[in-house]
PDB file of C-alpha atoms in Angstrom:
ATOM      1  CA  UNK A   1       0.000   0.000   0.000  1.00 92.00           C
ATOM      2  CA  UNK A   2       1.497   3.177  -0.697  1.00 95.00           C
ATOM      3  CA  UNK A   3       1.987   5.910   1.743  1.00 96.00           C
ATOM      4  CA  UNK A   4       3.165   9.271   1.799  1.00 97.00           C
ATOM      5  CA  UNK A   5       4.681  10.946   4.937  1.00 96.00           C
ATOM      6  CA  UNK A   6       5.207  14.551   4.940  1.00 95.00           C
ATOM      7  CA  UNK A   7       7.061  16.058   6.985  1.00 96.00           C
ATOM      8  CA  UNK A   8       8.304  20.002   7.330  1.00 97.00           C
ATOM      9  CA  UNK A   9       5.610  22.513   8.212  1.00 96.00           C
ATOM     10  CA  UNK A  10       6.171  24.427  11.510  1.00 97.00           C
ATOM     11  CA  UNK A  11       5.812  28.267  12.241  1.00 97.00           C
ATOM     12  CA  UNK A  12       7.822  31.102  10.497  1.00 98.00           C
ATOM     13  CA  UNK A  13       7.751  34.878  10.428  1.00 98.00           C
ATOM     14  CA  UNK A  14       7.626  36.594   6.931  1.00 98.00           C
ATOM     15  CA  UNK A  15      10.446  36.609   5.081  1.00 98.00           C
ATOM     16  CA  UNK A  16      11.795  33.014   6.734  1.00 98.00           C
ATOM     17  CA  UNK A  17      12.137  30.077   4.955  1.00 98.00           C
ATOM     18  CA  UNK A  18      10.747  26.355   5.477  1.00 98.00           C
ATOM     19  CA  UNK A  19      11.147  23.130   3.518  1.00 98.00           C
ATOM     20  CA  UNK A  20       8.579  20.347   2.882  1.00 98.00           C
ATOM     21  CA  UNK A  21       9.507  16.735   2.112  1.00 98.00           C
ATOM     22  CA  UNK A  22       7.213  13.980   1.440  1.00 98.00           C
ATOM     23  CA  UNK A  23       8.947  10.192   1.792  1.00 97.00           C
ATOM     24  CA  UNK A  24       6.339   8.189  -0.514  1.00 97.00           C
ATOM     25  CA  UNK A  25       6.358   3.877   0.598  1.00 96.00           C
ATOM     26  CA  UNK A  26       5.400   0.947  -0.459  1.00 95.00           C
ATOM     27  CA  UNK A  27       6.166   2.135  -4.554  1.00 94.00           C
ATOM     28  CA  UNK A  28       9.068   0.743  -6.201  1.00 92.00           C
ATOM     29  CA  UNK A  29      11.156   4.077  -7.201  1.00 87.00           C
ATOM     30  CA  UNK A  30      11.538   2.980 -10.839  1.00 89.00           C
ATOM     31  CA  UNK A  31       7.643   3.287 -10.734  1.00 90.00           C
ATOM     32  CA  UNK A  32       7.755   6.404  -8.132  1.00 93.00           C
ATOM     33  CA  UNK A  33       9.755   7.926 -11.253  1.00 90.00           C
ATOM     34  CA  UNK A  34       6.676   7.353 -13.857  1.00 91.00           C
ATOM     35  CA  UNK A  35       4.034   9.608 -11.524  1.00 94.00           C
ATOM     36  CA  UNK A  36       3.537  12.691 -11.450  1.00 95.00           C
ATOM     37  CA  UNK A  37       4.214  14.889  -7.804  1.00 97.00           C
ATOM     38  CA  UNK A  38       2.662  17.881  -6.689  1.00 98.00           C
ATOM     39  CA  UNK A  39       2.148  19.829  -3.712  1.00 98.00           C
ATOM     40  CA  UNK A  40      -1.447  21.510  -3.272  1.00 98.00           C
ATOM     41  CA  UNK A  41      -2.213  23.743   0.165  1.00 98.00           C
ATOM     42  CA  UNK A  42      -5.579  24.148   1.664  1.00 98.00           C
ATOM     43  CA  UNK A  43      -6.125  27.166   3.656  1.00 96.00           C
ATOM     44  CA  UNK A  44      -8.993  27.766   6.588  1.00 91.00           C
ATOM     45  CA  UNK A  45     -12.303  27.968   4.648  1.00 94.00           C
ATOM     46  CA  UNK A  46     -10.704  27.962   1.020  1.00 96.00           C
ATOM     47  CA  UNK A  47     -10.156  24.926  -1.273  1.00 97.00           C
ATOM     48  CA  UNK A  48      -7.987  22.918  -1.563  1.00 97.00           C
ATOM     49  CA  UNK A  49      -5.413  24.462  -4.478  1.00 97.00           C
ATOM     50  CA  UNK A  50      -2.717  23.393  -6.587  1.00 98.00           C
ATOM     51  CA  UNK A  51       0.777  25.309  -5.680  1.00 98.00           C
ATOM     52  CA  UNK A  52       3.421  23.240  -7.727  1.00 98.00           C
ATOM     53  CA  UNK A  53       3.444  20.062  -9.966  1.00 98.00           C
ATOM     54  CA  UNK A  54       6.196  18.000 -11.718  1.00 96.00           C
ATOM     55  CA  UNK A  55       4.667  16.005 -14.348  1.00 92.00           C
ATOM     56  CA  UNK A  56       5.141  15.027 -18.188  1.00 87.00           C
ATOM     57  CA  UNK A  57       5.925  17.464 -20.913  1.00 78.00           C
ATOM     58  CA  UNK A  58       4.091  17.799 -23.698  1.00 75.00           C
ATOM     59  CA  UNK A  59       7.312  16.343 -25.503  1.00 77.00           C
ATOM     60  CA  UNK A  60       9.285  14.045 -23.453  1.00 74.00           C
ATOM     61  CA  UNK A  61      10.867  15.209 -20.079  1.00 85.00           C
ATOM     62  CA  UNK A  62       9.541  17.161 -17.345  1.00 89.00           C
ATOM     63  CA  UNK A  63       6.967  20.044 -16.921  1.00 93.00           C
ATOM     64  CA  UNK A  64       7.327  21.891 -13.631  1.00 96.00           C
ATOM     65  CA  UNK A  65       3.756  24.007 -12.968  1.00 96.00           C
ATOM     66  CA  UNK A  66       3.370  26.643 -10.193  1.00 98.00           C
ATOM     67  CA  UNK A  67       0.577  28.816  -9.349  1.00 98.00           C
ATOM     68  CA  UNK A  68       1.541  32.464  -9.582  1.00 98.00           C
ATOM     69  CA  UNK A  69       1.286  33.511  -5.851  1.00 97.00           C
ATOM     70  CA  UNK A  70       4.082  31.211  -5.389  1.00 98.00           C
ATOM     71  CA  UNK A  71       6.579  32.088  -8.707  1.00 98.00           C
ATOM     72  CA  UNK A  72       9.500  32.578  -7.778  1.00 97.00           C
ATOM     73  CA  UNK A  73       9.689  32.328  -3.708  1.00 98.00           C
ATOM     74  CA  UNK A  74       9.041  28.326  -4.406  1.00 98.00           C
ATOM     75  CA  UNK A  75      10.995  25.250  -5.776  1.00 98.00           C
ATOM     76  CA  UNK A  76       9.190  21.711  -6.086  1.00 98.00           C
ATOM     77  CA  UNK A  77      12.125  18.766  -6.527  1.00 97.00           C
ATOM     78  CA  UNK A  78      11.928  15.128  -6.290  1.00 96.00           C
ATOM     79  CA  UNK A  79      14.835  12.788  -5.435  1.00 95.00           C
ATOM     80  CA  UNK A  80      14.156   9.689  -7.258  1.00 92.00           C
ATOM     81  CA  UNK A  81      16.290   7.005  -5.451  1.00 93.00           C
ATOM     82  CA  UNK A  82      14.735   8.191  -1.952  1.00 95.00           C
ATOM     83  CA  UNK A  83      11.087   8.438  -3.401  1.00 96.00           C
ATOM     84  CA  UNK A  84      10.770  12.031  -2.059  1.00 97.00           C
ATOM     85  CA  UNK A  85       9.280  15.325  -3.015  1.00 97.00           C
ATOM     86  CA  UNK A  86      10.547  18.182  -1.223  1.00 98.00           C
ATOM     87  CA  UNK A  87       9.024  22.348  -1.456  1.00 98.00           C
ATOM     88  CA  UNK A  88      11.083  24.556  -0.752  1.00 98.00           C
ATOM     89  CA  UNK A  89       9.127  27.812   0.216  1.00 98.00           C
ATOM     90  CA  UNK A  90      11.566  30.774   0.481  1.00 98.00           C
ATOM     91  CA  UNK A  91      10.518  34.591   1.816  1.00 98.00           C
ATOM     92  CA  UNK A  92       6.861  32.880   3.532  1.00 98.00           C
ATOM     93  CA  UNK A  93       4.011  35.375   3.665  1.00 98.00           C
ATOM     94  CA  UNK A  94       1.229  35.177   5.847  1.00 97.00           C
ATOM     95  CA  UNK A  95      -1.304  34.311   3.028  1.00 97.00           C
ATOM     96  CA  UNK A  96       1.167  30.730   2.501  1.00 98.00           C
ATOM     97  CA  UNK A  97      -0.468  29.389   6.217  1.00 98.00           C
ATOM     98  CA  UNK A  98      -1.990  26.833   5.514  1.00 98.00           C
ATOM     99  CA  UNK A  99      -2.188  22.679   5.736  1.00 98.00           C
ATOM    100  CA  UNK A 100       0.011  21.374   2.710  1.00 98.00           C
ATOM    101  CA  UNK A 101      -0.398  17.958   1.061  1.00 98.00           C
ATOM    102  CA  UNK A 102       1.741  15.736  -0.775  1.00 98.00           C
ATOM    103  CA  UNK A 103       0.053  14.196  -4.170  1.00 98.00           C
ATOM    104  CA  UNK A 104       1.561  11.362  -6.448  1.00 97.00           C
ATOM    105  CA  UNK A 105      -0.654  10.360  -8.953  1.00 94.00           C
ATOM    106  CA  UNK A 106      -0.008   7.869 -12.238  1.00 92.00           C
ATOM    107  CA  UNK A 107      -2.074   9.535 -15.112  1.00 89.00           C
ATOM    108  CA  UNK A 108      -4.337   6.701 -14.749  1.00 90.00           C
ATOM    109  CA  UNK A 109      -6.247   5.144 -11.753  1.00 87.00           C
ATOM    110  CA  UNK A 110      -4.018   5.538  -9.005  1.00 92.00           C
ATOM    111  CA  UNK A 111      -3.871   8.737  -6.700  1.00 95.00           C
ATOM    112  CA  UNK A 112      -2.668   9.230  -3.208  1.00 97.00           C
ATOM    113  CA  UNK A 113      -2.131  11.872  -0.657  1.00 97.00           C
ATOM    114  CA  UNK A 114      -0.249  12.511   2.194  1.00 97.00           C
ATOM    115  CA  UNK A 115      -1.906  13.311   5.688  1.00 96.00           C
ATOM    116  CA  UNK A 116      -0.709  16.887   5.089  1.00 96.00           C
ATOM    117  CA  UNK A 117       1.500  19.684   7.510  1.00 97.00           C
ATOM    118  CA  UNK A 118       0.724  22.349   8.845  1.00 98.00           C
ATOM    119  CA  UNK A 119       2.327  25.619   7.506  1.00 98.00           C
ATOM    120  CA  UNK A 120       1.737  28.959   9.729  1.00 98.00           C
ATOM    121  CA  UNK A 121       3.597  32.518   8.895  1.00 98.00           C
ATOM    122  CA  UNK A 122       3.214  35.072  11.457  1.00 97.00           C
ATOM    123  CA  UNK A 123       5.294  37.678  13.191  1.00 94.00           C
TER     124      UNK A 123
END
């Protein structure tokens, strides 16, 4: 069964810095490799929303996708071997607090989610 575990969120003032990982289990990383990873954030009576995505390109390769509150101030990676997506989140804002959640998915029937972590910017 596979499981993600994310780990990372905590409290920082504006301007700080924070880094997400999610470990993903139970996936061989060959297969891991094949999925696409994404991180979406769900804020206190918002929706849920998509903040950055690795998946195919169009061509071949990779596409990396974020949405534009985030351009710039945030890097999505994965690190194949250890089956891990990390976010790195870079000069926070109080409008980033939120709970964030790990996503694999496989383009076809198979979609998971982490338990999510909780992200909180304040001074």
């Amino acid at each position: 069964q596979v499981q993600l575990v994310e780990s990372g969120g905590g409290l920082a003032q504006p301007g700080e810095s924070l880094r997400l990982s999610c470990e993903a289990s139970g996936i061989n990383f060959s297969v891991f490799v094949t999925y696409s990873v994404a991180w979406y954030r769900q804020a206190p009576g918002k929706q849920r929303e998509l903040v950055a995505r690795i998946s195919r390109g169009l061509s071949g390769g990779t596409s990396v996708n974020y949405v534009d509150s985030v351009k710039g101030r945030f890097t999505i990676s994965r690190e194949i071997a250890k089956k891990t997506v990390y976010l790195q989140m870079n000069n926070l804002k109080s409008e980033d607090t939120a709970a964030y959640y790990c996503n694999i998915n496989s383009y076809r029937n198979d979609d998971y989610w982490g338990q999510g972590t909780q992200v909180t910017v304040s001074s």
